[in-house]
Short mmCIF file of C-alpha atoms and ligand atoms in Angstrom, two decimals:
data_model
loop_
_atom_site.label_atom_id
_atom_site.label_comp_id
_atom_site.label_asym_id
_atom_site.label_seq_id
_atom_site.Cartn_x
_atom_site.Cartn_y
_atom_site.Cartn_z
CA UNK A 1 36.94 -139.92 0.21
CA UNK A 2 40.43 -137.34 -0.39
CA UNK A 3 43.12 -138.47 0.12
CA UNK A 4 45.49 -136.62 2.30
CA UNK A 5 46.86 -134.41 0.04
CA UNK A 6 44.39 -134.25 -2.50
CA UNK A 7 43.10 -133.21 1.19
CA UNK A 8 45.87 -130.54 1.48
CA UNK A 9 46.23 -129.10 -2.48
CA UNK A 10 42.60 -128.22 -2.84
CA UNK A 11 41.67 -126.69 0.72
CA UNK A 12 45.01 -125.87 2.21
CA UNK A 13 47.35 -124.07 -1.02
CA UNK A 14 47.16 -121.29 -2.57
CA UNK A 15 49.67 -119.45 -4.49
CA UNK A 16 51.30 -116.68 -2.52
CA UNK A 17 50.70 -113.27 -3.00
CA UNK A 18 54.65 -110.88 -4.80
CA UNK A 19 54.37 -109.02 -1.85
CA UNK A 20 55.24 -111.23 0.95
CA UNK A 21 57.84 -112.15 3.27
CA UNK A 22 56.69 -115.68 3.27
CA UNK A 23 59.28 -116.93 0.21
CA UNK A 24 58.21 -120.49 0.38
CA UNK A 25 54.47 -120.97 1.20
CA UNK A 26 53.09 -124.77 1.60
CA UNK A 27 54.37 -128.12 -0.39
CA UNK A 28 58.41 -128.06 1.16
CA UNK A 29 59.19 -129.48 4.04
CA UNK A 30 59.26 -126.28 5.57
CA UNK A 31 57.66 -123.34 4.60
CA UNK A 32 60.70 -120.37 5.16
CA UNK A 33 60.00 -116.30 6.22
CA UNK A 34 61.36 -113.14 5.25
CA UNK A 35 61.14 -110.75 7.86
CA UNK A 36 61.57 -107.38 7.90
CA UNK A 37 64.71 -105.47 8.58
CA UNK A 38 64.59 -104.98 12.56
CA UNK A 39 61.86 -106.87 13.25
CA UNK A 40 61.63 -109.84 15.34
CA UNK A 41 59.50 -112.81 14.75
CA UNK A 42 56.35 -113.01 17.44
CA UNK A 43 54.94 -116.64 17.40
CA UNK A 44 51.90 -117.33 19.27
CA UNK A 45 50.28 -121.60 19.12
CA UNK A 46 46.11 -121.83 20.31
CA UNK A 47 44.56 -125.16 20.15
CA UNK A 48 41.24 -125.93 19.86
CA UNK A 49 39.52 -130.13 20.90
CA UNK A 50 35.64 -130.28 20.38
CA UNK A 51 33.32 -131.30 23.30
CA UNK A 52 36.44 -128.59 25.70
CA UNK A 53 36.39 -125.17 23.04
CA UNK A 54 33.41 -126.33 20.74
CA UNK A 55 30.20 -127.14 20.25
CA UNK A 56 31.91 -130.77 17.55
CA UNK A 57 28.20 -129.52 15.49
CA UNK A 58 29.06 -126.18 14.89
CA UNK A 59 29.05 -124.73 11.85
CA UNK A 60 32.67 -124.35 10.16
CA UNK A 61 32.56 -121.78 8.55
CA UNK A 62 31.90 -119.42 11.62
CA UNK A 63 34.64 -122.82 13.57
CA UNK A 64 37.62 -121.64 10.38
CA UNK A 65 36.89 -118.08 11.44
CA UNK A 66 37.73 -118.91 14.94
CA UNK A 67 40.41 -120.40 14.77
CA UNK A 68 42.17 -118.00 13.37
CA UNK A 69 40.83 -115.07 14.68
CA UNK A 70 41.92 -116.48 19.04
CA UNK A 71 45.61 -116.65 17.17
CA UNK A 72 45.72 -113.79 15.71
CA UNK A 73 44.65 -111.97 19.31
CA UNK A 74 47.39 -112.68 20.56
CA UNK A 75 49.69 -111.41 17.89
CA UNK A 76 47.07 -108.31 18.58
CA UNK A 77 47.94 -108.29 22.13
CA UNK A 78 51.53 -108.18 21.43
CA UNK A 79 51.28 -105.08 18.75
CA UNK A 80 52.39 -107.87 16.77
CA UNK A 81 51.50 -106.72 12.78
CA UNK A 82 50.20 -110.79 11.28
CA UNK A 83 52.96 -112.41 8.49
CA UNK A 84 51.52 -116.58 8.20
CA UNK A 85 50.58 -118.90 10.13
CA UNK A 86 50.47 -123.09 10.55
CA UNK A 87 47.81 -125.31 10.90
CA UNK A 88 47.96 -128.76 12.64
CA UNK A 89 44.24 -130.94 11.43
CA UNK A 90 43.62 -133.96 13.01
CA UNK A 91 40.54 -134.82 11.35
CA UNK A 92 37.75 -137.79 12.32
CA UNK A 93 36.38 -137.76 8.30
CA UNK A 94 37.81 -136.38 5.08
CA UNK A 95 34.61 -134.84 4.67
CA UNK A 96 33.90 -131.89 1.70
CA UNK A 97 30.84 -130.68 3.35
CA UNK A 98 32.80 -129.21 6.04
CA UNK A 99 36.78 -128.84 4.93
CA UNK A 100 35.46 -126.18 2.15
CA UNK A 101 33.07 -124.14 4.48
CA UNK A 102 35.89 -124.62 7.10
CA UNK A 103 38.49 -123.39 5.36
CA UNK A 104 36.99 -121.20 3.82
CA UNK A 105 36.08 -119.52 6.96
CA UNK A 106 39.44 -119.32 7.92
CA UNK A 107 41.89 -117.78 4.91
CA UNK A 108 38.33 -114.83 4.21
CA UNK A 109 40.34 -113.75 8.28
CA UNK A 110 43.72 -114.64 7.08
CA UNK A 111 43.11 -112.58 3.75
CA UNK A 112 41.69 -110.00 5.58
CA UNK A 113 44.88 -108.98 7.49
CA UNK A 114 47.49 -110.73 4.95
CA UNK A 115 48.52 -113.38 7.10
CA UNK A 116 49.20 -116.33 4.39
CA UNK A 117 48.81 -120.20 5.38
CA UNK A 118 52.16 -121.88 4.77
CA UNK A 119 51.88 -125.03 6.10
CA UNK A 120 50.83 -127.44 8.57
CA UNK A 121 50.02 -131.17 9.42
CA UNK A 122 47.39 -133.80 9.02
CA UNK A 123 46.15 -136.83 10.47
CA UNK A 124 42.75 -138.38 11.09
CA UNK A 125 41.75 -138.86 14.77
CA UNK A 126 39.03 -136.14 16.97
CA UNK A 127 38.78 -133.33 15.49
CA UNK A 128 41.51 -131.33 16.87
CA UNK A 129 42.44 -128.08 15.23
CA UNK A 130 46.10 -126.26 16.45
CA UNK A 131 47.21 -123.15 14.08
CA UNK A 132 50.37 -121.17 14.64
CA UNK A 133 50.86 -118.16 14.06
CA UNK A 134 53.78 -115.50 13.07
CA UNK A 135 53.94 -111.98 13.32
CA UNK A 136 56.55 -108.68 12.82
CA UNK A 137 57.14 -105.85 14.94
CA UNK A 138 59.93 -103.22 15.50
CA UNK A 139 62.88 -104.61 17.95
CA UNK A 140 61.61 -103.94 21.59
CA UNK A 141 58.71 -102.69 20.87
CA UNK A 142 55.99 -105.58 21.94
CA UNK A 143 53.42 -104.65 24.07
CA UNK A 144 54.81 -107.59 27.02
CA UNK A 145 52.66 -108.70 29.78
CA UNK A 146 55.35 -107.56 32.41
CA UNK A 147 55.42 -103.94 31.71
CA UNK A 148 52.60 -102.85 33.88
CA UNK A 149 53.36 -99.45 36.24
CA UNK A 150 51.93 -98.51 39.11
CA UNK A 151 50.38 -94.97 37.56
CA UNK A 152 49.38 -96.42 34.57
CA UNK A 153 45.83 -96.48 33.29
CA UNK A 154 44.12 -99.69 32.52
CA UNK A 155 41.84 -100.09 29.95
CA UNK A 156 40.29 -102.31 27.50
CA UNK A 157 38.64 -101.84 23.54
CA UNK A 158 35.09 -103.10 22.96
CA UNK A 159 32.68 -104.02 25.18
CA UNK A 160 32.99 -107.52 27.73
CA UNK A 161 30.64 -110.71 28.25
CA UNK A 162 28.18 -111.09 25.44
CA UNK A 163 30.17 -114.22 24.98
CA UNK A 164 29.71 -115.41 28.46
CA UNK A 165 25.85 -114.31 28.24
CA UNK A 166 25.21 -116.36 25.17
CA UNK A 167 27.13 -119.50 27.06
CA UNK A 168 24.84 -118.85 29.68
CA UNK A 169 21.56 -119.45 27.47
CA UNK A 170 22.80 -122.86 25.49
CA UNK A 171 23.57 -123.69 28.65
CA UNK A 172 20.29 -122.61 29.72
CA UNK A 173 22.07 -120.68 33.28
CA UNK A 174 19.18 -117.88 31.34
CA UNK A 175 16.40 -117.31 28.71
CA UNK A 176 17.35 -114.94 25.50
CA UNK A 177 14.77 -114.08 23.48
CA UNK A 178 15.64 -115.53 19.68
CA UNK A 179 17.62 -112.05 18.47
CA UNK A 180 19.08 -111.22 21.72
CA UNK A 181 20.80 -115.11 22.27
CA UNK A 182 21.25 -114.91 17.52
CA UNK A 183 23.17 -111.53 19.09
CA UNK A 184 24.88 -112.95 21.75
CA UNK A 185 26.52 -115.61 19.70
CA UNK A 186 27.83 -113.69 17.26
CA UNK A 187 30.37 -112.32 19.86
CA UNK A 188 31.11 -115.58 20.86
CA UNK A 189 31.38 -116.94 17.33
CA UNK A 190 32.93 -114.65 15.79
CA UNK A 191 35.49 -112.21 17.75
CA UNK A 192 37.73 -109.88 16.44
CA UNK A 193 41.31 -109.95 16.38
CA UNK A 194 42.17 -106.14 18.08
CA UNK A 195 45.13 -105.99 15.82
CA UNK A 196 45.01 -101.90 13.90
CA UNK A 197 44.44 -101.29 17.48
CA UNK A 198 47.13 -103.59 18.74
CA UNK A 199 50.05 -102.19 16.45
CA UNK A 200 48.80 -98.62 17.05
CA UNK A 201 49.21 -98.67 20.38
CA UNK A 202 53.17 -99.20 19.98
CA UNK A 203 55.03 -97.02 21.98
CA UNK A 204 52.21 -95.96 24.04
CA UNK A 205 50.85 -98.79 25.54
CA UNK A 206 53.44 -99.99 28.30
CA UNK A 207 51.11 -103.74 28.84
CA UNK A 208 48.96 -106.11 27.16
CA UNK A 209 47.01 -109.17 26.48
CA UNK A 210 43.89 -109.99 25.30
CA UNK A 211 40.93 -111.25 26.96
CA UNK A 212 40.24 -114.35 26.47
CA UNK A 213 39.67 -116.69 29.29
CA UNK A 214 38.15 -113.53 31.20
CA UNK A 215 39.28 -109.99 31.90
CA UNK A 216 39.81 -110.49 35.53
CA UNK A 217 42.29 -113.23 35.46
CA UNK A 218 43.78 -111.78 32.18
CA UNK A 219 43.90 -108.75 34.13
CA UNK A 220 45.95 -110.50 36.82
CA UNK A 221 48.49 -111.90 34.55
CA UNK A 222 49.75 -108.67 33.33
CA UNK A 223 49.53 -107.10 37.90
CA UNK A 224 51.65 -111.11 38.67
CA UNK A 225 54.02 -110.37 35.71
CA UNK A 226 54.36 -107.01 36.74
CA UNK A 227 54.06 -107.04 40.56
CA UNK A 228 52.50 -104.07 40.72
CA UNK A 229 48.63 -104.49 41.46
CA UNK A 230 45.57 -102.17 40.51
CA UNK A 231 41.33 -100.51 40.66
CA UNK A 232 38.79 -101.81 38.55
CA UNK A 233 35.55 -99.67 38.56
CA UNK A 234 33.13 -102.71 38.29
CA UNK A 235 31.10 -99.61 36.63
CA UNK A 236 33.28 -98.29 34.38
CA UNK A 237 33.33 -101.88 31.96
CA UNK A 238 31.88 -102.12 29.17
CA UNK A 239 29.63 -103.99 28.44
CA UNK A 240 27.89 -106.35 25.60
CA UNK A 241 25.33 -104.42 23.84
CA UNK A 242 22.75 -107.80 24.66
CA UNK A 243 24.77 -107.63 28.72
CA UNK A 244 23.85 -103.72 29.31
CA UNK A 245 20.30 -105.41 28.86
CA UNK A 246 20.77 -107.36 31.99
CA UNK A 247 20.01 -106.45 35.94
CA UNK A 248 23.69 -105.57 36.98
CA UNK A 249 24.85 -107.74 38.94
CA UNK A 250 24.67 -110.72 35.91
CA UNK A 251 26.11 -107.63 34.03
CA UNK A 252 28.74 -107.27 36.04
CA UNK A 253 30.00 -110.37 36.24
CA UNK A 254 30.12 -111.31 32.98
CA UNK A 255 32.02 -108.42 32.01
CA UNK A 256 35.04 -109.32 34.67
CA UNK A 257 34.54 -112.75 33.83
CA UNK A 258 32.98 -113.55 30.68
CA UNK A 259 35.85 -115.92 28.44
CA UNK A 260 35.86 -115.72 24.86
CA UNK A 261 35.21 -111.60 24.53
CA UNK A 262 39.00 -110.92 22.69
CA UNK A 263 39.17 -108.04 23.98
CA UNK A 264 42.45 -105.76 24.07
CA UNK A 265 42.90 -104.90 28.62
CA UNK A 266 46.22 -102.92 28.34
CA UNK A 267 47.94 -100.63 30.70
CA UNK A 268 48.78 -97.14 29.05
CA UNK A 269 50.62 -94.22 31.33
CA UNK A 270 47.62 -91.27 32.45
CA UNK A 271 50.11 -88.46 30.81
CA UNK A 272 49.04 -90.46 27.39
CA UNK A 273 45.48 -90.82 27.57
CA UNK A 274 45.24 -88.03 24.30
CA UNK A 275 48.05 -90.71 22.98
CA UNK A 276 45.38 -93.72 23.33
CA UNK A 277 43.00 -91.98 22.22
CA UNK A 278 44.43 -91.11 18.83
CA UNK A 279 45.38 -94.47 19.11
CA UNK A 280 42.20 -96.04 18.87
CA UNK A 281 40.28 -93.84 16.96
CA UNK A 282 43.09 -94.36 14.19
CA UNK A 283 42.55 -98.16 14.96
CA UNK A 284 38.50 -97.55 14.79
CA UNK A 285 37.78 -99.10 18.41
CA UNK A 286 35.91 -98.60 20.78
CA UNK A 287 38.69 -98.07 23.98
CA UNK A 288 37.39 -96.99 27.60
CA UNK A 289 39.41 -96.67 31.06
CA UNK A 290 38.34 -98.98 33.54
CA UNK A 291 40.82 -98.73 36.60
CA UNK A 292 44.45 -97.55 37.81
CA UNK A 293 47.68 -100.08 38.63
CA UNK A 294 48.80 -99.88 41.36
CA UNK A 295 52.37 -100.67 43.65
CA UNK A 296 50.67 -102.86 46.41
CA UNK A 297 49.85 -106.68 44.88
CA UNK A 298 45.96 -107.93 44.57
CA UNK A 299 42.91 -106.96 42.30
CA UNK A 300 40.49 -104.28 44.08
CA UNK A 301 37.59 -103.96 42.74
CA UNK A 302 34.94 -101.02 43.11
CA UNK A 303 31.76 -99.66 42.15
CA UNK A 304 31.02 -96.43 40.85
CA UNK A 305 30.89 -93.78 43.72
CA UNK A 306 34.76 -95.60 45.11
CA UNK A 307 33.22 -97.67 47.48
CA UNK A 308 35.12 -101.72 47.83
CA UNK A 309 33.56 -105.22 45.97
CA UNK A 310 33.44 -108.02 47.29
CA UNK A 311 33.34 -109.67 44.76
CA UNK A 312 36.09 -113.09 43.48
CA UNK A 313 35.89 -112.97 40.16
CA UNK A 314 36.20 -115.97 38.30
CA UNK A 315 38.82 -117.06 35.62
CA UNK A 316 38.56 -120.21 33.42
CA UNK A 317 41.01 -123.21 33.57
CA UNK A 318 40.85 -125.78 32.14
CA UNK A 319 42.08 -128.22 34.50
CA UNK A 320 40.36 -127.31 37.41
CA UNK A 321 36.43 -126.38 35.43
P1 ADP B 1 55.75 -134.12 6.03
O1 ADP B 1 56.08 -135.20 6.32
O2 ADP B 1 57.25 -132.97 5.58
O3 ADP B 1 55.28 -133.59 7.39
P2 ADP B 1 53.24 -133.71 5.00
O4 ADP B 1 53.15 -134.49 4.12
O5 ADP B 1 52.77 -133.40 6.31
O6 ADP B 1 54.68 -133.00 4.53
O7 ADP B 1 52.87 -131.90 4.48
C1 ADP B 1 53.21 -132.00 2.95
C2 ADP B 1 52.77 -130.55 2.86
O8 ADP B 1 51.41 -129.79 3.39
C3 ADP B 1 53.90 -129.65 4.06
O9 ADP B 1 54.59 -128.51 2.96
C4 ADP B 1 53.18 -128.97 5.08
O10 ADP B 1 52.90 -127.78 5.60
C5 ADP B 1 51.52 -128.95 4.48
N1 ADP B 1 50.10 -129.15 4.91
C6 ADP B 1 49.77 -130.45 5.39
N2 ADP B 1 49.18 -130.50 5.90
C7 ADP B 1 48.74 -128.65 5.94
C8 ADP B 1 47.63 -128.12 6.06
N3 ADP B 1 46.23 -128.47 7.30
N4 ADP B 1 47.13 -126.90 5.87
C9 ADP B 1 48.39 -126.36 5.80
N5 ADP B 1 49.64 -126.88 4.79
C10 ADP B 1 49.46 -127.88 5.28
MG1 MG B 2 53.69 -133.92 8.33
#
């Protein structure tokens, strides 16, 4: 059995990249970060608990990836550039067959984005993974939730609902053939944070949020914080490749309220449509215009032909679900 310090040394300590913003990494009482001049630090924490956010027996390689991906997604939603993260880990036991792939999944994604693991804490306990990410962003350019304005377009990146569809199949709420289930499950287990898009939208988008609990609920946070309302065209929502094959009612519901998509929902002035499209092209990420911000509060759903739709979107809440 590995000791705590062997475990940290073996799996979570790596040499610093020479040009990095991380002046001191794992091994001291604190890490030292040096943001570039004129930059603000963007900081965010997400915690994943076994049995709550993931199945305890899930593949540790994809779990390692997902734990960091959901944190990086918060930086993406702010328009921040990732620089470093810390990892607080509670483990029932120090098993190398679990730790090696877990670290590999996490650190491979970290390396793709130049985001260095600079510290953390390790303890015995029920499997819980808490990550704090640090990003940088030029002063006053963050894409905040409270910045949407009446008249803005509402946009979403990528596609929605396949992660929720995979969950429904795991829960046996519906049946998918093996190939379809595997494809949808990839969206659930291996989200890719939209970092390039978030950064490309600086100075173009007004407000942004990443979709973790479902589009309707997460867009609701933007509306509430910005003191505005909005209209969504439910037939414009880009359904995931597998969800597209499902009945229209399910397609609408899962695209609207399914969680775990980790796409970006953002608003931008209608006069900047070309700039939004150019930013999306630059980031090689598809974006779709799905509605408008309006002065009148509340979220109104309409169908493609402009008819109001009576459907109450649900949003995931840990204390009521
Ligand atoms: P302290 O007692 O000062 O909190 P620890 O003994 O907990 O220090 O950790 C020793 C060093 O290892 C610290 O630099 C800490 O940031 C780092 N560390 C501990 N656990 C992890 C982990 N899971 N991943 C990365 N670094 C870690
Ligand atoms: Mg400690």
